[in-house]
Coordinates of C-alpha atoms in Angstrom, one line a residue:
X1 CA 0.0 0.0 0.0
X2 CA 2.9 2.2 0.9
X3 CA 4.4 2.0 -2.9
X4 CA 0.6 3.5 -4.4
X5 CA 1.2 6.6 -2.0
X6 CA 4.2 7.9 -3.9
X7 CA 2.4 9.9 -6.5
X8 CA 0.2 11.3 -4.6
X9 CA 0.9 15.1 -4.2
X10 CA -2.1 16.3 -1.7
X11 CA -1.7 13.5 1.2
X12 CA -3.2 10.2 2.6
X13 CA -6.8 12.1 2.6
X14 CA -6.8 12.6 -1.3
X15 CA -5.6 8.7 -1.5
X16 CA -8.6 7.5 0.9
X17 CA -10.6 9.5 -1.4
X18 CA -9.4 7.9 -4.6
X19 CA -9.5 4.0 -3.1
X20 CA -13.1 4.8 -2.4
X21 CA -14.0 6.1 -5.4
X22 CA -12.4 3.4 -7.3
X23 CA -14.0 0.5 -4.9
X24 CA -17.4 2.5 -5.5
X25 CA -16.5 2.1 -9.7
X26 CA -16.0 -1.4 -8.8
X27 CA -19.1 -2.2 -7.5
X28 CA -21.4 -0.5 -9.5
X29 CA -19.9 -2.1 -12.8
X30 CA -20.1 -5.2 -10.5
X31 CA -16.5 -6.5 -11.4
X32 CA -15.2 -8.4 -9.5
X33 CA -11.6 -10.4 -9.9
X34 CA -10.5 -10.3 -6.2
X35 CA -8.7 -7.4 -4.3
X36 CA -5.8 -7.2 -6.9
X37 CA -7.5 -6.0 -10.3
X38 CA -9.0 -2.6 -8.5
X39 CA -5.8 -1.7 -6.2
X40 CA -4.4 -1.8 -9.8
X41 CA -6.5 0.7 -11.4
X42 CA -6.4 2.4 -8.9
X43 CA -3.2 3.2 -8.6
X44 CA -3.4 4.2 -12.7
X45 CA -5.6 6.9 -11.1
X46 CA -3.7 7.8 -8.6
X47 CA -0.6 8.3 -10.9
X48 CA -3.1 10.8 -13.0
X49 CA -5.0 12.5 -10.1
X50 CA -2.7 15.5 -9.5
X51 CA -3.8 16.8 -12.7
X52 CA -6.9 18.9 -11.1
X53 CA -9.4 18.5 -14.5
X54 CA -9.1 14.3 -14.3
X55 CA -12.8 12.9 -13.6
X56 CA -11.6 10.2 -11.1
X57 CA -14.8 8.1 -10.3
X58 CA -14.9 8.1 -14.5
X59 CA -11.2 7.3 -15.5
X60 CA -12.3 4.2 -12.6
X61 CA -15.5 3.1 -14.7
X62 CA -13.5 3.2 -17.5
X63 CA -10.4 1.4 -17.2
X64 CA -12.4 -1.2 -15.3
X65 CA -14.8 -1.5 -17.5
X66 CA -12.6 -2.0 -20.7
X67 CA -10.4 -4.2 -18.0
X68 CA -13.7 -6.3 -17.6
X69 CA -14.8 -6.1 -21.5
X70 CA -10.4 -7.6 -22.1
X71 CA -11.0 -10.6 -19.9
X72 CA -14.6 -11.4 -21.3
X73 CA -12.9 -11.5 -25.0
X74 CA -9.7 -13.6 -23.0
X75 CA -6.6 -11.9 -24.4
X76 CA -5.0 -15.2 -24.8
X77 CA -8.2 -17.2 -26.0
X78 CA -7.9 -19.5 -28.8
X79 CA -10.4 -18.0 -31.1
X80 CA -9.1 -14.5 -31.9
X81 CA -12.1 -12.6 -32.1
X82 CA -11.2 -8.5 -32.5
X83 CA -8.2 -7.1 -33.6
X84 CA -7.9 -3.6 -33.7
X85 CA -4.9 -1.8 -36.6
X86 CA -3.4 1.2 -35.9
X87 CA -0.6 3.1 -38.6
X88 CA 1.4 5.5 -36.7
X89 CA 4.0 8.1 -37.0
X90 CA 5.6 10.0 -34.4
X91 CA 2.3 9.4 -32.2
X92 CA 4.1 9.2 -28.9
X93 CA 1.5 11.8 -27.5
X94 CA -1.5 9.9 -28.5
X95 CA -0.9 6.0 -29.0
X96 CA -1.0 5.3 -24.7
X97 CA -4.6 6.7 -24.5
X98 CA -5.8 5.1 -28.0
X99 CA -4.4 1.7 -27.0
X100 CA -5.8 2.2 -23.6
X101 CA -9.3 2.8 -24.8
X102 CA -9.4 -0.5 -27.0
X103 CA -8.3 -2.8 -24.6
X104 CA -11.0 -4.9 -24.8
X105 CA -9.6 -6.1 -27.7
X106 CA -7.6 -9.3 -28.4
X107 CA -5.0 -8.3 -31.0
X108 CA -3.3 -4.7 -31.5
X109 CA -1.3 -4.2 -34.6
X110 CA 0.9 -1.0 -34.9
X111 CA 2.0 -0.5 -38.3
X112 CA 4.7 2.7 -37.5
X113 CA 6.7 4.3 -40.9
X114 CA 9.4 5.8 -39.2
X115 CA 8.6 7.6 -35.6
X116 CA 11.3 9.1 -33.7
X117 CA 9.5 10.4 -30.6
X118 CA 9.3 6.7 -28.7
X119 CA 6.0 5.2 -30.6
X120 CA 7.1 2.2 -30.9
X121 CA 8.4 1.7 -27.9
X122 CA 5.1 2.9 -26.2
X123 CA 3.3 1.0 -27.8
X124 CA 5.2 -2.4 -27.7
X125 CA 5.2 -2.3 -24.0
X126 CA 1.8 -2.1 -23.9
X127 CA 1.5 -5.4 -25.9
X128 CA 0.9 -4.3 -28.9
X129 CA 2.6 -6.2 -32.4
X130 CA 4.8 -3.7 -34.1
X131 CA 5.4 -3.8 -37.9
X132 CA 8.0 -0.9 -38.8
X133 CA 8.3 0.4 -42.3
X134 CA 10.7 2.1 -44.4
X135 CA 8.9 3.5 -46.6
X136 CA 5.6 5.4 -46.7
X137 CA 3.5 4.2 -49.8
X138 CA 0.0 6.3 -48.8
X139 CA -2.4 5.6 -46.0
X140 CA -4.8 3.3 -48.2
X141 CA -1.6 0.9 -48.5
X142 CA -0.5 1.3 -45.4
X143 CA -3.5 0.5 -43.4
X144 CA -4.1 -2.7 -46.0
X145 CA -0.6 -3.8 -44.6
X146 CA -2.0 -3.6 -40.8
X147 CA -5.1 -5.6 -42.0
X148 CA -2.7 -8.6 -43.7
X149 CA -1.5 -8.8 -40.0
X150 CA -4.6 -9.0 -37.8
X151 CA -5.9 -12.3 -37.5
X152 CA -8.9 -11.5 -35.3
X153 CA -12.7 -12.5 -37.1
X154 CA -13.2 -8.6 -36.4
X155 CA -11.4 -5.9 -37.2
X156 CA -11.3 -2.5 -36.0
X157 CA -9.2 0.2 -37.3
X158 CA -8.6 3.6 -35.5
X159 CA -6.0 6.6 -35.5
X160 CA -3.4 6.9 -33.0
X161 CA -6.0 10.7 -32.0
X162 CA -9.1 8.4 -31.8
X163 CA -10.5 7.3 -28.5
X164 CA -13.4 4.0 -28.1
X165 CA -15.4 5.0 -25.4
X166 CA -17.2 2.3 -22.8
X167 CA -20.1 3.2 -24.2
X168 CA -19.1 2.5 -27.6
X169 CA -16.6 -0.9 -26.5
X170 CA -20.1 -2.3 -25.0
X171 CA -21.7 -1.8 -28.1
X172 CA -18.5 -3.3 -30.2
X173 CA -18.6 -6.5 -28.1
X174 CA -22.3 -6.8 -28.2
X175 CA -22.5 -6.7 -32.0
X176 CA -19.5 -8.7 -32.9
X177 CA -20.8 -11.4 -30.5
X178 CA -24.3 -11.9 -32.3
X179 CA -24.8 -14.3 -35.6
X180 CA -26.9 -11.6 -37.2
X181 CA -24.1 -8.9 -37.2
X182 CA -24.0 -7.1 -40.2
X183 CA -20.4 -7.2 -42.7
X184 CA -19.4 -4.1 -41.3
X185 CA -20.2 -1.0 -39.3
X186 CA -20.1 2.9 -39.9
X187 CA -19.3 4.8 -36.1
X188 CA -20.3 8.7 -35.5
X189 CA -17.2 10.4 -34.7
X190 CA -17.3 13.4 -32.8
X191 CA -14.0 15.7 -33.4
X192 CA -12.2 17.8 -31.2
X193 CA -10.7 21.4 -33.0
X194 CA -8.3 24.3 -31.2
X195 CA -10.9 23.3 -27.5
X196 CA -13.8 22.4 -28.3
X197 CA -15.6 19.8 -30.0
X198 CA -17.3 20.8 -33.1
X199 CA -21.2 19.8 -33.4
X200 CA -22.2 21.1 -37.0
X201 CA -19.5 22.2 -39.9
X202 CA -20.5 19.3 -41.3
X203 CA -18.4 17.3 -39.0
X204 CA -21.2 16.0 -36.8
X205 CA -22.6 13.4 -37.7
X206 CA -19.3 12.3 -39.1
X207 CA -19.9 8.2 -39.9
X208 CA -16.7 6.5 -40.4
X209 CA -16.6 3.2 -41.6
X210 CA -13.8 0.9 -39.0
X211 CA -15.4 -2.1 -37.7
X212 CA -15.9 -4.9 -40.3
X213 CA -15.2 -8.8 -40.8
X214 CA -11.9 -9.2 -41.6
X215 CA -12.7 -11.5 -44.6
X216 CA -15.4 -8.6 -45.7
X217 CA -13.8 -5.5 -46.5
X218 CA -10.3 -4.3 -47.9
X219 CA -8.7 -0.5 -47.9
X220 CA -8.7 1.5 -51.3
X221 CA -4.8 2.2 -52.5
X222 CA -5.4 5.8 -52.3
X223 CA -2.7 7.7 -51.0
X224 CA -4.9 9.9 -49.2
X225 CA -8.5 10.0 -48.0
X226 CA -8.6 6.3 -48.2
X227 CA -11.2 4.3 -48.2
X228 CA -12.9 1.4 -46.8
X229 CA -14.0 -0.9 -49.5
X230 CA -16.8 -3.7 -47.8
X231 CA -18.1 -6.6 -49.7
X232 CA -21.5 -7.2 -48.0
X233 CA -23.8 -5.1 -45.7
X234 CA -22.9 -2.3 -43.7
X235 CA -25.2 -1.0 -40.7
X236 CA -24.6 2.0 -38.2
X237 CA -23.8 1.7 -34.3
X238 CA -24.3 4.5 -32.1
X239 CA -22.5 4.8 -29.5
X240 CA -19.8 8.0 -30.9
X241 CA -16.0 7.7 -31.1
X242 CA -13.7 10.7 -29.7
X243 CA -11.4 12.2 -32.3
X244 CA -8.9 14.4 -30.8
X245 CA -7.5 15.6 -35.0
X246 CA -6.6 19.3 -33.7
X247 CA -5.4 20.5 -30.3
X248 CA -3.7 23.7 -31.7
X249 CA -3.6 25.7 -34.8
X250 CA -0.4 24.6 -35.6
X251 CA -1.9 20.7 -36.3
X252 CA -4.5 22.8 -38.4
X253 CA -1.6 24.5 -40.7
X254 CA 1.0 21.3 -41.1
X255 CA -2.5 19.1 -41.8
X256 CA -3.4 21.3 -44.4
X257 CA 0.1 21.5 -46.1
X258 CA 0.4 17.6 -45.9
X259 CA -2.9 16.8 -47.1
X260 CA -3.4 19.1 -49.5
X261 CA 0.0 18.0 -51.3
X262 CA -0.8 14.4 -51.2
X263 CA -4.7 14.8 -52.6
X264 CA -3.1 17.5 -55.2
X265 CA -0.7 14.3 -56.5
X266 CA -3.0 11.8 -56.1
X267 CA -5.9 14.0 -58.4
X268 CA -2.8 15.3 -60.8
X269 CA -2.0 11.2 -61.3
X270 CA -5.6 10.3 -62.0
X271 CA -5.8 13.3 -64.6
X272 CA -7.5 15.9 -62.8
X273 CA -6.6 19.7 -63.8
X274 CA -7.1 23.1 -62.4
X275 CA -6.4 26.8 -62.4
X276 CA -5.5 29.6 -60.1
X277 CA -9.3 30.9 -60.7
X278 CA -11.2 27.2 -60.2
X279 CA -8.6 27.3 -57.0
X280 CA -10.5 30.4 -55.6
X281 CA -13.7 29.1 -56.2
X282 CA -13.6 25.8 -54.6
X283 CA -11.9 27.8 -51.7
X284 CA -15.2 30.1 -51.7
X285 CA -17.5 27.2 -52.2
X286 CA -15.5 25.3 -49.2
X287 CA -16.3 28.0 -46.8
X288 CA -20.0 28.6 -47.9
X289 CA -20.6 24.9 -47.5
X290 CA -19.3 24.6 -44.4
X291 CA -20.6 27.8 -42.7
X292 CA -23.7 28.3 -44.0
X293 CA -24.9 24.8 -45.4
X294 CA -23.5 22.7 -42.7
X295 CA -24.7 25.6 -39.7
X296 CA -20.8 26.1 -39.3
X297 CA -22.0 29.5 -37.8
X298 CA -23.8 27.7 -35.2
X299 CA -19.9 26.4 -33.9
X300 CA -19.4 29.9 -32.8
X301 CA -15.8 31.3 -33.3
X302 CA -14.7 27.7 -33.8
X303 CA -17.2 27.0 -36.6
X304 CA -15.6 30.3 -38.4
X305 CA -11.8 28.9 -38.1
X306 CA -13.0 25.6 -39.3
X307 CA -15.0 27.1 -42.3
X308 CA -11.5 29.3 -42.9
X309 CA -9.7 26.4 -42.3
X310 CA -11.5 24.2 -44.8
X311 CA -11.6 26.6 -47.6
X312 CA -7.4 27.3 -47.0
X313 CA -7.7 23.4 -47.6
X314 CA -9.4 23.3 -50.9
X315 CA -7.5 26.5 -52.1
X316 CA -4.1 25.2 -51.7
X317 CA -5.4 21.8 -53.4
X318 CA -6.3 23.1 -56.4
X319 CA -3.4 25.5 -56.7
X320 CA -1.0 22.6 -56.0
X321 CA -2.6 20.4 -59.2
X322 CA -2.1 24.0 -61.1
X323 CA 1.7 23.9 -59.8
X324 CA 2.2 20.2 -60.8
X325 CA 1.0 21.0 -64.5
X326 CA 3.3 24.1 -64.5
X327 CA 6.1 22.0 -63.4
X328 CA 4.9 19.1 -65.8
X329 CA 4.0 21.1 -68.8
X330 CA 6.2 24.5 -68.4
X331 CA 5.1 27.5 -70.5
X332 CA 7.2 29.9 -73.1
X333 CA 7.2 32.8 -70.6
X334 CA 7.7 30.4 -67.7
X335 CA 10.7 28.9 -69.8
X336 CA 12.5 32.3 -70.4
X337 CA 12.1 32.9 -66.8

């Protein structure tokens, strides 16, 4: 008992507190694997409860929930029946809490193309498989290389800034465990931008296809904006997953560099052309969908940056095919230059 004190910063009061709490979590998901399994979430919650905005009764139900869920599925169980992909690069801030929230899970593969910030290592010591790249061949390909690896009947792919929340791993095992599940599954995502998480802009709802049968579905080869392409029926949960895609402006800026430059490549190689004035006018129409038509006003301040943000995004899309043409196919005046 002595040893769970130590990161407490506000005394053996504040650490009677927290073993309550997490005995009262215990008992109300009525979980119950001895006296060992809550003194170890608990101290887990300890070790995060200086930080003043942690919800410790929740961060209890949660990691003892998704503890319960993991030993209902039997992480060493014969019949692998979820596996859950993840590609990564230089996700060392993220990958903990992603890998945390799936635990219920029997399989974790991490497919990582280069990090240098302690990914992998995170994420191997928290039993997860590891395939490391050297070289980057587009997200399509890369996530179709995580899905050769999993082995589980079920597959569930996520980003390294994605959270499953108990509400939504209840609904996961419930599905996967009936005969009449469908082939695959769209989630609503709900997504986090510069504080706040956005409710119209068009990002909510925001249905993402990731939980499928592995035999059922395969990734598109697109280098960008990948897709999920399902051979069979595909129904909707509930139950909302937590993306976490922007915690500062700066994410906001290198995003749209990156993936404006890939999606200008990957439209330039499939024969798609532009100008500088079609450039300004999807920019315009970006903003005027997402402000007006998807109620981006009702966002407030953050629904503005996002509409700015989007049309920035579209711009600089179009303008990059342009640039690719000029490089391509240079002009006389261009030439003399």
């Amino acid at each position: 008992m002595k040893d769970l004190t130590m990161p407490v910063q506000r005394g053996e009061k504040r650490f009677r507190r927290v073993e309550k709490q997490a005995r009262t979590a215990s008992a109300d998901l009525q979980y119950s694997t001895g006296t060992t399994a809550p003194f170890e979430i608990m101290r887990i919650i300890v070790k995060y409860s200086s930080l003043d905005e942690i919800n410790i009764p929740g961060k209890a139900s949660s990691l003892l929930e998704n503890h319960a869920l993991h030993n209902q599925h039997g992480r060493n169980c014969s019949f692998m029946k979820l596996s859950v992909i993840v590609i990564t690069k230089n996700e060392a801030a993220n990958i903990q809490a992603c890998l945390d929230s799936v635990a219920f899970a029997n399989q974790w593969i991490v497919v990582d193309s280069g990090s240098a910030d302690g990914t992998v290592a995170i994420a191997r010591a928290a039993g997860a498989t590891i395939i490391e790249t050297a070289d980057w061949p587009g997200f399509g390909p890369q996530k179709a290389r995580a899905l050769a690896a999993a082995s589980g009947e079920w597959v569930l792919s996520i980003d390294a800034d994605e959270r499953i929340t108990p509400e939504l791993a209840r609904e996961i095992n419930r599905v996967i465990s009936q005969p009449e599940a469908a082939d695959a599954y769209e989630i609503p995502r709900s997504s986090w931008y510069c504080g706040r998480f956005i409710r119209h802009s068009g990002w909510s709802p925001d249905y993402v296809t990731r939980l499928f049968k592995r035999n059922k579905a395969r990734f598109s080869d697109d280098i960008v904006h990948e897709r999920l392409i399902v051979d069979g029926v595909t129904q909707r949960l509930t139950s909302a997953m937590l993306h976490y895609s922007f915690t500062n402006f700066s994410q906001v800026l290198h995003k749209i560099d990156n993936y404006s430059t890939l999606s200008a490549q990957q439209a330039y190689a499939k024969g798609k052309r532009a100008g500088v004035g079609k450039a300004v006018l999807h920019g315009l129409w970006a903003f005027i969908r997402t402000y007006f038509l998807k109620l981006g006003f009702l966002d407030g301040a953050h629904g503005l940056a996002l509409a700015v943000s989007n049309a920035e995004g579209s711009y600089y899309r179009y303008v990059k095919i342009w640039l690719l043409d000029q490089q391509n196919h240079p002009t006389t005046e261009s030439r003399k230059s």
